[in-house]
Amino acid sequence: MKTKLEKLYELHAEFFKMFAHPIRLALLDSFREGEKTVTELQKELGLKQSTISQHLANFRKLGIVTIRKEGRNIYYKISDERILKAYDLIDQAIKERKKRELEILSV
């Protein structure tokens, strides 16, 4: 039987999977501009509708995006701006690490 802590780690691991795929990162970046339809995301990212829909379904399952229906359109948006802030922190840490590596190599 799993402990509460083990269950929590599993929840975190599942949530962090969104940062583990280039398409999901591109989707996160795209949502910085606000809500989007699958068609808008498709045009912006140059990806197949099925690919985008698959990733958005995972985002919905994890509660990362919410939807709003308007007529025949479904609009997706980030459910919590802290998700983008977390992405920004990770991005900043990666860029600083790469910069330090480059400085060491150029000596």
PDB file of C-alpha atoms in Angstrom:
ATOM      1  CA  MET A   1       0.000   0.000   0.000  1.00  0.00           C
ATOM      2  CA  LYS A   2       1.347   3.395  -0.970  1.00  0.00           C
ATOM      3  CA  THR A   3       1.950   6.087   1.581  1.00  0.00           C
ATOM      4  CA  LYS A   4       0.462   9.551   1.230  1.00  0.00           C
ATOM      5  CA  LEU A   5       3.911  10.856   0.375  1.00  0.00           C
ATOM      6  CA  GLU A   6       4.358   8.296  -2.400  1.00  0.00           C
ATOM      7  CA  LYS A   7       0.955   9.237  -3.834  1.00  0.00           C
ATOM      8  CA  LEU A   8       1.921  12.903  -3.697  1.00  0.00           C
ATOM      9  CA  TYR A   9       5.175  12.192  -5.551  1.00  0.00           C
ATOM     10  CA  GLU A  10       3.215  10.347  -8.224  1.00  0.00           C
ATOM     11  CA  LEU A  11       0.843  13.301  -8.620  1.00  0.00           C
ATOM     12  CA  HIS A  12       3.789  15.663  -8.957  1.00  0.00           C
ATOM     13  CA  ALA A  13       5.537  13.406 -11.466  1.00  0.00           C
ATOM     14  CA  GLU A  14       2.393  13.214 -13.598  1.00  0.00           C
ATOM     15  CA  PHE A  15       1.984  16.990 -13.489  1.00  0.00           C
ATOM     16  CA  PHE A  16       5.619  17.646 -14.400  1.00  0.00           C
ATOM     17  CA  LYS A  17       5.279  15.522 -17.536  1.00  0.00           C
ATOM     18  CA  MET A  18       3.882  18.643 -19.205  1.00  0.00           C
ATOM     19  CA  PHE A  19       7.418  20.081 -19.119  1.00  0.00           C
ATOM     20  CA  ALA A  20       8.882  16.929 -20.678  1.00  0.00           C
ATOM     21  CA  HIS A  21       7.813  17.337 -24.304  1.00  0.00           C
ATOM     22  CA  PRO A  22       8.686  20.093 -26.814  1.00  0.00           C
ATOM     23  CA  ILE A  23       5.131  20.300 -28.179  1.00  0.00           C
ATOM     24  CA  ARG A  24       3.675  20.753 -24.712  1.00  0.00           C
ATOM     25  CA  LEU A  25       6.199  23.506 -24.020  1.00  0.00           C
ATOM     26  CA  ALA A  26       5.244  25.213 -27.296  1.00  0.00           C
ATOM     27  CA  LEU A  27       1.588  24.998 -26.279  1.00  0.00           C
ATOM     28  CA  LEU A  28       2.357  26.541 -22.898  1.00  0.00           C
ATOM     29  CA  ASP A  29       4.201  29.394 -24.612  1.00  0.00           C
ATOM     30  CA  SER A  30       1.317  29.920 -26.996  1.00  0.00           C
ATOM     31  CA  PHE A  31      -1.134  30.318 -24.133  1.00  0.00           C
ATOM     32  CA  ARG A  32       0.837  33.330 -22.873  1.00  0.00           C
ATOM     33  CA  GLU A  33      -1.143  35.360 -25.409  1.00  0.00           C
ATOM     34  CA  GLY A  34      -4.465  34.152 -23.992  1.00  0.00           C
ATOM     35  CA  GLU A  35      -7.044  31.599 -24.913  1.00  0.00           C
ATOM     36  CA  LYS A  36      -6.849  29.769 -28.217  1.00  0.00           C
ATOM     37  CA  THR A  37      -8.832  27.290 -30.294  1.00  0.00           C
ATOM     38  CA  VAL A  38      -7.254  24.132 -31.675  1.00  0.00           C
ATOM     39  CA  THR A  39      -7.396  25.721 -35.144  1.00  0.00           C
ATOM     40  CA  GLU A  40      -5.480  28.778 -33.920  1.00  0.00           C
ATOM     41  CA  LEU A  41      -2.886  26.566 -32.244  1.00  0.00           C
ATOM     42  CA  GLN A  42      -2.622  24.467 -35.396  1.00  0.00           C
ATOM     43  CA  LYS A  43      -1.879  27.522 -37.554  1.00  0.00           C
ATOM     44  CA  GLU A  44       0.529  29.011 -35.025  1.00  0.00           C
ATOM     45  CA  LEU A  45       2.526  25.852 -34.336  1.00  0.00           C
ATOM     46  CA  GLY A  46       2.232  24.121 -37.713  1.00  0.00           C
ATOM     47  CA  LEU A  47       1.100  20.854 -36.150  1.00  0.00           C
ATOM     48  CA  LYS A  48      -1.672  18.400 -36.955  1.00  0.00           C
ATOM     49  CA  GLN A  49      -5.008  18.877 -35.267  1.00  0.00           C
ATOM     50  CA  SER A  50      -4.827  15.358 -33.823  1.00  0.00           C
ATOM     51  CA  THR A  51      -1.428  16.047 -32.239  1.00  0.00           C
ATOM     52  CA  ILE A  52      -2.606  19.254 -30.601  1.00  0.00           C
ATOM     53  CA  SER A  53      -5.852  17.667 -29.426  1.00  0.00           C
ATOM     54  CA  GLN A  54      -3.962  14.775 -27.852  1.00  0.00           C
ATOM     55  CA  HIS A  55      -1.734  17.091 -25.826  1.00  0.00           C
ATOM     56  CA  LEU A  56      -4.648  19.332 -24.858  1.00  0.00           C
ATOM     57  CA  ALA A  57      -6.557  16.276 -23.629  1.00  0.00           C
ATOM     58  CA  ASN A  58      -3.624  15.498 -21.323  1.00  0.00           C
ATOM     59  CA  PHE A  59      -3.555  19.112 -20.172  1.00  0.00           C
ATOM     60  CA  ARG A  60      -7.287  18.970 -19.408  1.00  0.00           C
ATOM     61  CA  LYS A  61      -6.883  15.709 -17.494  1.00  0.00           C
ATOM     62  CA  LEU A  62      -4.237  17.345 -15.321  1.00  0.00           C
ATOM     63  CA  GLY A  63      -6.248  20.555 -14.894  1.00  0.00           C
ATOM     64  CA  ILE A  64      -3.616  22.643 -16.700  1.00  0.00           C
ATOM     65  CA  VAL A  65      -6.114  24.151 -19.124  1.00  0.00           C
ATOM     66  CA  THR A  66      -9.760  25.058 -18.908  1.00  0.00           C
ATOM     67  CA  ILE A  67     -12.197  25.360 -21.772  1.00  0.00           C
ATOM     68  CA  ARG A  68     -14.853  27.834 -22.804  1.00  0.00           C
ATOM     69  CA  LYS A  69     -17.398  26.977 -25.470  1.00  0.00           C
ATOM     70  CA  GLU A  70     -18.696  29.670 -27.789  1.00  0.00           C
ATOM     71  CA  GLY A  71     -20.936  28.405 -30.542  1.00  0.00           C
ATOM     72  CA  ARG A  72     -19.026  25.692 -32.356  1.00  0.00           C
ATOM     73  CA  ASN A  73     -15.653  26.852 -31.018  1.00  0.00           C
ATOM     74  CA  ILE A  74     -13.868  25.564 -27.936  1.00  0.00           C
ATOM     75  CA  TYR A  75     -11.330  27.945 -26.419  1.00  0.00           C
ATOM     76  CA  TYR A  76      -8.506  26.662 -24.245  1.00  0.00           C
ATOM     77  CA  LYS A  77      -6.553  28.679 -21.698  1.00  0.00           C
ATOM     78  CA  ILE A  78      -4.125  28.110 -18.863  1.00  0.00           C
ATOM     79  CA  SER A  79      -6.024  27.400 -15.663  1.00  0.00           C
ATOM     80  CA  ASP A  80      -3.439  28.942 -13.346  1.00  0.00           C
ATOM     81  CA  GLU A  81      -0.825  31.554 -14.285  1.00  0.00           C
ATOM     82  CA  ARG A  82       1.575  30.000 -11.777  1.00  0.00           C
ATOM     83  CA  ILE A  83       2.103  27.201 -14.308  1.00  0.00           C
ATOM     84  CA  LEU A  84       3.691  29.702 -16.701  1.00  0.00           C
ATOM     85  CA  LYS A  85       5.717  31.178 -13.835  1.00  0.00           C
ATOM     86  CA  ALA A  86       7.042  27.697 -13.014  1.00  0.00           C
ATOM     87  CA  TYR A  87       7.969  27.249 -16.669  1.00  0.00           C
ATOM     88  CA  ASP A  88       9.756  30.605 -16.612  1.00  0.00           C
ATOM     89  CA  LEU A  89      11.752  29.632 -13.513  1.00  0.00           C
ATOM     90  CA  ILE A  90      12.852  26.372 -15.102  1.00  0.00           C
ATOM     91  CA  ASP A  91      13.731  28.194 -18.330  1.00  0.00           C
ATOM     92  CA  GLN A  92      15.783  30.774 -16.443  1.00  0.00           C
ATOM     93  CA  ALA A  93      17.686  28.081 -14.530  1.00  0.00           C
ATOM     94  CA  ILE A  94      18.475  26.200 -17.760  1.00  0.00           C
ATOM     95  CA  LYS A  95      19.680  29.340 -19.547  1.00  0.00           C
ATOM     96  CA  GLU A  96      21.890  30.371 -16.620  1.00  0.00           C
ATOM     97  CA  ARG A  97      23.403  26.893 -16.467  1.00  0.00           C
ATOM     98  CA  LYS A  98      24.128  26.917 -20.209  1.00  0.00           C
ATOM     99  CA  LYS A  99      25.676  30.384 -19.930  1.00  0.00           C
ATOM    100  CA  ARG A 100      28.010  29.185 -17.142  1.00  0.00           C
ATOM    101  CA  GLU A 101      28.980  26.150 -19.217  1.00  0.00           C
ATOM    102  CA  LEU A 102      29.805  28.343 -22.192  1.00  0.00           C
ATOM    103  CA  GLU A 103      31.884  30.659 -20.023  1.00  0.00           C
ATOM    104  CA  ILE A 104      33.871  27.712 -18.657  1.00  0.00           C
ATOM    105  CA  LEU A 105      34.458  26.317 -22.147  1.00  0.00           C
ATOM    106  CA  SER A 106      35.609  29.659 -23.545  1.00  0.00           C
ATOM    107  CA  VAL A 107      38.439  30.024 -20.993  1.00  0.00           C
TER     108      VAL A 107
END
